[in-house]
PDB file of N, CA and C in Angstrom:
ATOM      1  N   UNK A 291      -0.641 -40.631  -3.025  1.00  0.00           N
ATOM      2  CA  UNK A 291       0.548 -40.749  -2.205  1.00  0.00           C
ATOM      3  C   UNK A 291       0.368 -39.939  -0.933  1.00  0.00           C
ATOM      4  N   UNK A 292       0.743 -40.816   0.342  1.00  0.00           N
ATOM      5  CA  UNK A 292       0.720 -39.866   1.453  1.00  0.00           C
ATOM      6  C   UNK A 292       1.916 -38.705   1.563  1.00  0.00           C
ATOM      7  N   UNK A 293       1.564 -38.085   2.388  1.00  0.00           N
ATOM      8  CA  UNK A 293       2.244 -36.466   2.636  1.00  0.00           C
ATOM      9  C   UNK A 293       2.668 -36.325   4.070  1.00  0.00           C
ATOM     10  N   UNK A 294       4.247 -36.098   4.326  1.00  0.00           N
ATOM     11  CA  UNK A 294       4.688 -36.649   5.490  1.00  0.00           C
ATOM     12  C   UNK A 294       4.877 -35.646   5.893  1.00  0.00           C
ATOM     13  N   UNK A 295       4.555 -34.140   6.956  1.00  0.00           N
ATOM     14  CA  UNK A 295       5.109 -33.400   7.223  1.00  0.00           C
ATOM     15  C   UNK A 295       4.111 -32.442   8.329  1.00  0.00           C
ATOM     16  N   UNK A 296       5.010 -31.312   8.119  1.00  0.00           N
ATOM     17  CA  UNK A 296       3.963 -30.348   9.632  1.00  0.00           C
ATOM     18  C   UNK A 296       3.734 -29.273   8.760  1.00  0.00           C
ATOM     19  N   UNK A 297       2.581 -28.565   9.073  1.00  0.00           N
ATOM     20  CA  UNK A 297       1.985 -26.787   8.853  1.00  0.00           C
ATOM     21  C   UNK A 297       1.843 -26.100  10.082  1.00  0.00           C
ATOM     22  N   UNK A 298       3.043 -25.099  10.731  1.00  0.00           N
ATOM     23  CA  UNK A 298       2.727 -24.228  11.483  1.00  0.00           C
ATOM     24  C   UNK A 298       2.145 -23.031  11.541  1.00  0.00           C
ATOM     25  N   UNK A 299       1.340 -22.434  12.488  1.00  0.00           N
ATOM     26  CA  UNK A 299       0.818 -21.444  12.413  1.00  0.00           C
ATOM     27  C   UNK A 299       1.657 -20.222  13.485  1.00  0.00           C
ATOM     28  N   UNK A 300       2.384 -19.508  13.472  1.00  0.00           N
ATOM     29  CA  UNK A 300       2.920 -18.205  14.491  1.00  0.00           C
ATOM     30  C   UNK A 300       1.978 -17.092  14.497  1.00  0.00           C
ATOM     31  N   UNK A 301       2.207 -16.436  15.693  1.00  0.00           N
ATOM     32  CA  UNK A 301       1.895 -15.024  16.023  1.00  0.00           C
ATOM     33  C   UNK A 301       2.300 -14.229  16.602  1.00  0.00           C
ATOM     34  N   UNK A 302       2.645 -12.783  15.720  1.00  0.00           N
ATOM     35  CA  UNK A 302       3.582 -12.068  16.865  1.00  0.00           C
ATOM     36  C   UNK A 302       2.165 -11.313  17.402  1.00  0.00           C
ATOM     37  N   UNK A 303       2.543 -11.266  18.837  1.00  0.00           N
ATOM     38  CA  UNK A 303       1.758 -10.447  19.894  1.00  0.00           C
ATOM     39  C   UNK A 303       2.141  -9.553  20.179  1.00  0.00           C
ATOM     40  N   UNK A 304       2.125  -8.296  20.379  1.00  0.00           N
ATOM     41  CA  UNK A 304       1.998  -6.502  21.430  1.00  0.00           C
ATOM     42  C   UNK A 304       1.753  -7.018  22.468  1.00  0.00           C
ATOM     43  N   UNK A 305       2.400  -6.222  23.368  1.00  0.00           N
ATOM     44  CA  UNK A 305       2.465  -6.077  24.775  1.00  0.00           C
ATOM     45  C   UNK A 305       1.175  -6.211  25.380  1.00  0.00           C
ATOM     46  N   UNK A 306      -0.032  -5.627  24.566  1.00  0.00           N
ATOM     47  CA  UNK A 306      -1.538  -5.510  25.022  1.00  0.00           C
ATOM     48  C   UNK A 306      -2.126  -6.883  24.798  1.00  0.00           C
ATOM     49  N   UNK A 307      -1.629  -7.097  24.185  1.00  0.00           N
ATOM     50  CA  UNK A 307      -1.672  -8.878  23.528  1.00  0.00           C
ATOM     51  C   UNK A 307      -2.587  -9.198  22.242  1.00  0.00           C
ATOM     52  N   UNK A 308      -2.566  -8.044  21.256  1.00  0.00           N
ATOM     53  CA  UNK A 308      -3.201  -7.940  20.247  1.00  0.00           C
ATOM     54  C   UNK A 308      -2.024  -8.825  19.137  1.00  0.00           C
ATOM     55  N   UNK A 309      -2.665  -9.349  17.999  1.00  0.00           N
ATOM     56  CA  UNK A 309      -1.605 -10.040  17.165  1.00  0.00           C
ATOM     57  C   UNK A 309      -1.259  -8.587  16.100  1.00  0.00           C
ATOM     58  N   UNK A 310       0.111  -8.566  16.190  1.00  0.00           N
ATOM     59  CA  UNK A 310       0.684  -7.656  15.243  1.00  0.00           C
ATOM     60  C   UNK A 310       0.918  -8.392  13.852  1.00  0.00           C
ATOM     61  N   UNK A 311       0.955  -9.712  13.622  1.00  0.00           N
ATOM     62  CA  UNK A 311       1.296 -10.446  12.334  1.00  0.00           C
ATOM     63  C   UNK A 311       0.806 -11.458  12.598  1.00  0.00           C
ATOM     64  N   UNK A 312       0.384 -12.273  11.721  1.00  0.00           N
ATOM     65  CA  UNK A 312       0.360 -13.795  11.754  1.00  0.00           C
ATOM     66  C   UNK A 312       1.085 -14.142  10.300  1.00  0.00           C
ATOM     67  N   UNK A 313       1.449 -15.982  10.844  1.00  0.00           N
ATOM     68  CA  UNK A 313       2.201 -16.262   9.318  1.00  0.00           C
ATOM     69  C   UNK A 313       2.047 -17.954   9.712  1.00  0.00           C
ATOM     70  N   UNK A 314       1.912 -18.989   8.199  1.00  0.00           N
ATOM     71  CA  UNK A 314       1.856 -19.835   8.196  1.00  0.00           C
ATOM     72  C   UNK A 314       2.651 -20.662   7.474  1.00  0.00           C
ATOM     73  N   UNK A 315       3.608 -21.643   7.523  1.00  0.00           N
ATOM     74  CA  UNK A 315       4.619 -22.488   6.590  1.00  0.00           C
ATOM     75  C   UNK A 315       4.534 -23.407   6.916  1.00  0.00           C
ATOM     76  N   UNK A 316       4.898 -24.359   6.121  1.00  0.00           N
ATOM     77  CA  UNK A 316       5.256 -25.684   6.019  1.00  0.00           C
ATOM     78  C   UNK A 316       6.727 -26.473   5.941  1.00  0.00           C
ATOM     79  N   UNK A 317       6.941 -27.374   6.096  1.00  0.00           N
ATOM     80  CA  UNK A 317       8.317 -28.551   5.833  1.00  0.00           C
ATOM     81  C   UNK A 317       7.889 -30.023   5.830  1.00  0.00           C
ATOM     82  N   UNK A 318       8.073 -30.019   4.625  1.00  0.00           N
ATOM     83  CA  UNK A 318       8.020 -31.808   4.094  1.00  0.00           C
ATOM     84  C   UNK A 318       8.630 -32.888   4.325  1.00  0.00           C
ATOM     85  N   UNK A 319       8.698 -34.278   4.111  1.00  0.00           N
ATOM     86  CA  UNK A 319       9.058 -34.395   3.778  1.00  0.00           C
ATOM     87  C   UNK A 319       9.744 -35.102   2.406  1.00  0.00           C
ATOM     88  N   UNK A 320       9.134 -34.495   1.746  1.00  0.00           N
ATOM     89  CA  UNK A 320       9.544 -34.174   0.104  1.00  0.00           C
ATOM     90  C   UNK A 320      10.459 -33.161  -0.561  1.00  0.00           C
ATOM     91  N   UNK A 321      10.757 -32.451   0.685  1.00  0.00           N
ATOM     92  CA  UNK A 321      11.832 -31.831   0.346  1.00  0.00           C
ATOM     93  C   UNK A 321      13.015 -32.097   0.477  1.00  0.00           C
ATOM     94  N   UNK A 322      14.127 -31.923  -0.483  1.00  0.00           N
ATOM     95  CA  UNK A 322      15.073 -32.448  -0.550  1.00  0.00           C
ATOM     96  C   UNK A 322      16.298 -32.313   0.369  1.00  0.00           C
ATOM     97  N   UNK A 323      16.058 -31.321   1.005  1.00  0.00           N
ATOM     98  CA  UNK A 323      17.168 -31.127   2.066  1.00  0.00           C
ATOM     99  C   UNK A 323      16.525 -31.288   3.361  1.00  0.00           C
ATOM    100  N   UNK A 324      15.178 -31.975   3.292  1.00  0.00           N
ATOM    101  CA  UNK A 324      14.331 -32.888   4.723  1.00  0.00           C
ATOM    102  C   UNK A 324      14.016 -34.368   4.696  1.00  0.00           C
ATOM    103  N   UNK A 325      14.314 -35.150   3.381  1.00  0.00           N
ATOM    104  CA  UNK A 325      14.244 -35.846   2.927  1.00  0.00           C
ATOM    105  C   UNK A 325      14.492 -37.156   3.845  1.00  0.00           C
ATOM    106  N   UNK A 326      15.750 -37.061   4.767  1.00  0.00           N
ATOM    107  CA  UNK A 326      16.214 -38.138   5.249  1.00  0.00           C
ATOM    108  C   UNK A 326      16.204 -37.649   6.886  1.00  0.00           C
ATOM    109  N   UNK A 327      15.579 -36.635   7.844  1.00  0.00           N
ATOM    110  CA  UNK A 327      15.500 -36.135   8.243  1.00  0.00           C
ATOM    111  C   UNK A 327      14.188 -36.499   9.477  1.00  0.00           C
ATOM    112  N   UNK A 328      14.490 -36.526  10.604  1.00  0.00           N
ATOM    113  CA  UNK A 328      13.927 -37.335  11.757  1.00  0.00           C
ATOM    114  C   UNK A 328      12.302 -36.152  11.548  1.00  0.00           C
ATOM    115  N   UNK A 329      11.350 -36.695  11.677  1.00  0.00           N
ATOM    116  CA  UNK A 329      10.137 -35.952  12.278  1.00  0.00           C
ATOM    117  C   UNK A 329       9.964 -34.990  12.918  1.00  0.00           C
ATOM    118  N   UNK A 330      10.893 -35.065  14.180  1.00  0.00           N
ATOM    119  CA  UNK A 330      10.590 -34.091  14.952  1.00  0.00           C
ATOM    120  C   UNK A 330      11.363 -32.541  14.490  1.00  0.00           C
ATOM    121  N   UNK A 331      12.505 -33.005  13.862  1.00  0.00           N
ATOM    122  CA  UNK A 331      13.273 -31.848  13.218  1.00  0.00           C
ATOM    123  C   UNK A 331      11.942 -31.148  12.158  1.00  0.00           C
ATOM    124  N   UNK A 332      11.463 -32.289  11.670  1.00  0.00           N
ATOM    125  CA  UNK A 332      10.699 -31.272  10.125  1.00  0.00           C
ATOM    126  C   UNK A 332       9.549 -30.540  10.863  1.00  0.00           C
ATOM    127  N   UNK A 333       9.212 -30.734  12.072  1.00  0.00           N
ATOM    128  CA  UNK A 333       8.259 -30.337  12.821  1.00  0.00           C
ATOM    129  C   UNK A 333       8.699 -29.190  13.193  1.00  0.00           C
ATOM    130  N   UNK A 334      10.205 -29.100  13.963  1.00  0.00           N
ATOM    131  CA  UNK A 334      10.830 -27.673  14.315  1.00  0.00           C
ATOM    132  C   UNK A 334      10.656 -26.998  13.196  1.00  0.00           C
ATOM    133  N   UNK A 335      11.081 -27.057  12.047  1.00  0.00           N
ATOM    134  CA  UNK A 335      11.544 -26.296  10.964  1.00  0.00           C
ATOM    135  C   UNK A 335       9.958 -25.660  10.914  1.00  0.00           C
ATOM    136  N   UNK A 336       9.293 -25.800  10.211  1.00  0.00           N
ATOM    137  CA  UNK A 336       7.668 -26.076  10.526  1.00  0.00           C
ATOM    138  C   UNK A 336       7.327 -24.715  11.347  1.00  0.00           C
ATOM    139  N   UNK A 337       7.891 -24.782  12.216  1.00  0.00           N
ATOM    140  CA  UNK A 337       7.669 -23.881  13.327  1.00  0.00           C
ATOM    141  C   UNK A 337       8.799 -22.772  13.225  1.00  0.00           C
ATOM    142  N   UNK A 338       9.791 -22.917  13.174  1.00  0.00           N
ATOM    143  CA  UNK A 338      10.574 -21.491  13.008  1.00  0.00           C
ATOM    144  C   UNK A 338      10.620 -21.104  11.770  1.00  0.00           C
ATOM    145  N   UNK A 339       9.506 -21.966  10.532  1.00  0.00           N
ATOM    146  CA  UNK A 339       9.383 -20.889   9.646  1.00  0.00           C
ATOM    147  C   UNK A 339       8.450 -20.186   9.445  1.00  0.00           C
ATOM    148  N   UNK A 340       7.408 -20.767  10.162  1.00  0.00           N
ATOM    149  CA  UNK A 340       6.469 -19.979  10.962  1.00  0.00           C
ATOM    150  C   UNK A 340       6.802 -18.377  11.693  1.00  0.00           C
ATOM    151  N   UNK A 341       7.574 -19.249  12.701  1.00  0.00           N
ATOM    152  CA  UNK A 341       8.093 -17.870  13.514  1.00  0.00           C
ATOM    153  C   UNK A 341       8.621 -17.027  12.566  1.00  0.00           C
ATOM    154  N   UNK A 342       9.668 -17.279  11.913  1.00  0.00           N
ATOM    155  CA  UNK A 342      10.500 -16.490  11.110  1.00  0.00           C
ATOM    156  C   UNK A 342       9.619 -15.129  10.169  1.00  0.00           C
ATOM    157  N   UNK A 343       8.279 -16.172   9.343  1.00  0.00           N
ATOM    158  CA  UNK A 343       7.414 -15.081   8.970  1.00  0.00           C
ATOM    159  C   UNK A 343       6.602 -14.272   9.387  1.00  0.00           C
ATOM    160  N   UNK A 344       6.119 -14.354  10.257  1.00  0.00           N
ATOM    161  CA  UNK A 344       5.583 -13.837  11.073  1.00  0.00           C
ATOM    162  C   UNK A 344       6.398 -12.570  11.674  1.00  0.00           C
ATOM    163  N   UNK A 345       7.461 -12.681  12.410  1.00  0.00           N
ATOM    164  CA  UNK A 345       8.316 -11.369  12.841  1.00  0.00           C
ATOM    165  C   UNK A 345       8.903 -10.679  11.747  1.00  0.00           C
ATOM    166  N   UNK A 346       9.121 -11.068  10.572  1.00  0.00           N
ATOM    167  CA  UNK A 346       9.771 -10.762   9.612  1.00  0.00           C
ATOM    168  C   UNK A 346       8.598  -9.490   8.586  1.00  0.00           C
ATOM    169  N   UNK A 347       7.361  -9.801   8.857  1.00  0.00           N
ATOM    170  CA  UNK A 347       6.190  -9.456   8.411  1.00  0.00           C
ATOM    171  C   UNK A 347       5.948  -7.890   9.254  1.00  0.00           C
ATOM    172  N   UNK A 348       6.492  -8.095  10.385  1.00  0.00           N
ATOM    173  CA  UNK A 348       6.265  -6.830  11.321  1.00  0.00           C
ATOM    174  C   UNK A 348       7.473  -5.650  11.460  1.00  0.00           C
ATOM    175  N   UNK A 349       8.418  -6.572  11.670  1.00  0.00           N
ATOM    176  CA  UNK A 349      10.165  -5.914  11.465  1.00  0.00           C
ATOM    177  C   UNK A 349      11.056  -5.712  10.334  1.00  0.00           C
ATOM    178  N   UNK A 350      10.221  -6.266   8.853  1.00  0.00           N
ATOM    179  CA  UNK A 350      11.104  -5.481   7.876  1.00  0.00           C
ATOM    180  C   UNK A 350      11.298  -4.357   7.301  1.00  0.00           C
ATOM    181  N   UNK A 351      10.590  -3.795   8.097  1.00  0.00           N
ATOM    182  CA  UNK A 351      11.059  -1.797   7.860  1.00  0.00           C
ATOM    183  C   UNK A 351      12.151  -1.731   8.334  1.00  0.00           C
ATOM    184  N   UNK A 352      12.704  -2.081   9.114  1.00  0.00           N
ATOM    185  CA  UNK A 352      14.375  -2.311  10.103  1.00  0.00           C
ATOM    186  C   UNK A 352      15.337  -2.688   9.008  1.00  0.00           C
ATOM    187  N   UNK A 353      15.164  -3.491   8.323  1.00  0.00           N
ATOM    188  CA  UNK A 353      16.211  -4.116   7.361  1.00  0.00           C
ATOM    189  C   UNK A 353      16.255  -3.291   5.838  1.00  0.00           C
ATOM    190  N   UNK A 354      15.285  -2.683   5.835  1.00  0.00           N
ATOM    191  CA  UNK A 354      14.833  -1.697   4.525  1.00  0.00           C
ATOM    192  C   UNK A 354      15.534  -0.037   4.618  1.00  0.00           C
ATOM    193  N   UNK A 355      15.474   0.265   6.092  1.00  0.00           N
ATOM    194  CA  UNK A 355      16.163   1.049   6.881  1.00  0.00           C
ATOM    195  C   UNK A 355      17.593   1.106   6.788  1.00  0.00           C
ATOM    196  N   UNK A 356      17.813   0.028   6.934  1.00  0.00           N
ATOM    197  CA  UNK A 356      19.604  -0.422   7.520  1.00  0.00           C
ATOM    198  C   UNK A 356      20.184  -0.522   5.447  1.00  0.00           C
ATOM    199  N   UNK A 357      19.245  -0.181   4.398  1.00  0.00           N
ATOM    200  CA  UNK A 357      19.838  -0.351   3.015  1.00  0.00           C
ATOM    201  C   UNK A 357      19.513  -1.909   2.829  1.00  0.00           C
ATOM    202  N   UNK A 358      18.808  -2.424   2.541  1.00  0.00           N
ATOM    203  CA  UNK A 358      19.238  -3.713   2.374  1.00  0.00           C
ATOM    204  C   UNK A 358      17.507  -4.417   1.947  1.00  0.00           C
ATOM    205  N   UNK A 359      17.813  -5.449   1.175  1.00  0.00           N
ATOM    206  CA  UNK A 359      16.075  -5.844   0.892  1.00  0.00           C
ATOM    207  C   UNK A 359      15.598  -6.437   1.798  1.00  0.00           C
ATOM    208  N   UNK A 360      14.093  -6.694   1.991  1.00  0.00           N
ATOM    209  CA  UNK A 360      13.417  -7.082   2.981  1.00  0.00           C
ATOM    210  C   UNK A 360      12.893  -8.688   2.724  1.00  0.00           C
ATOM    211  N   UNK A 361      13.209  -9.171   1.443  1.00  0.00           N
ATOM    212  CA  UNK A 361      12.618 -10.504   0.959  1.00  0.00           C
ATOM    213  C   UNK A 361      13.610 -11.351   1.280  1.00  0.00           C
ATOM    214  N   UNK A 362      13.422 -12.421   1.955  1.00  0.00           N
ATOM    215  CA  UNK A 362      14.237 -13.648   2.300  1.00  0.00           C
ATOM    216  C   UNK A 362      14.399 -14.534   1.033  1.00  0.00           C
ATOM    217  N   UNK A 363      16.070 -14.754   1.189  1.00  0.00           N
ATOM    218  CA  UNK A 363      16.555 -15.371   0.552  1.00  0.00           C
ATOM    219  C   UNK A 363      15.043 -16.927  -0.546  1.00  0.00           C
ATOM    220  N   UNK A 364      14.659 -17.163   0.444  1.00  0.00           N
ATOM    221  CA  UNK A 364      14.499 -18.391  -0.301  1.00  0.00           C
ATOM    222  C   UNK A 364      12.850 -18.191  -0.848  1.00  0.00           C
ATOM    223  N   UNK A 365      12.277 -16.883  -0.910  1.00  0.00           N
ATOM    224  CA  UNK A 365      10.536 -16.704  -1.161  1.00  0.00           C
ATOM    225  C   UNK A 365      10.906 -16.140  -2.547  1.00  0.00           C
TER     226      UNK A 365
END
């Protein structure tokens, strides 16, 4: 069976332009809440969950700080 979807790759960069994180995710569509869902959307998603891990990888001492856990809801 074919496999309908995107794998993004993010990187957070420093000012010097060294990568402080990298992170990689996916969105299907085989997933059920992408299921009926235009291409280009599963492509965004794709990408800001990318982004999302990636900064999240560098900045959760901030949220660990503030009392609170650092693992996203849905990992």
């Amino acid at each position: 069976s074919e496999i309908i979807g995107y794998e993004a790759r993010a990187n957070a960069v420093r000012r010097d332009g060294s990568i402080a994180s990298s992170a990689e995710s996916m969105c299907l569509k085989t997933e059920k809440l992408w299921q009926n869902r235009e291409i280009f959307q599963i492509r965004s998603m794709a990408q800001t969950r990318a982004c999302a891990k990636a900064l999240r990888n560098v900045f959760s001492w901030v949220v660990v700080l503030a009392g609170y856990k650092a693992d996203a809801a849905e990992e």
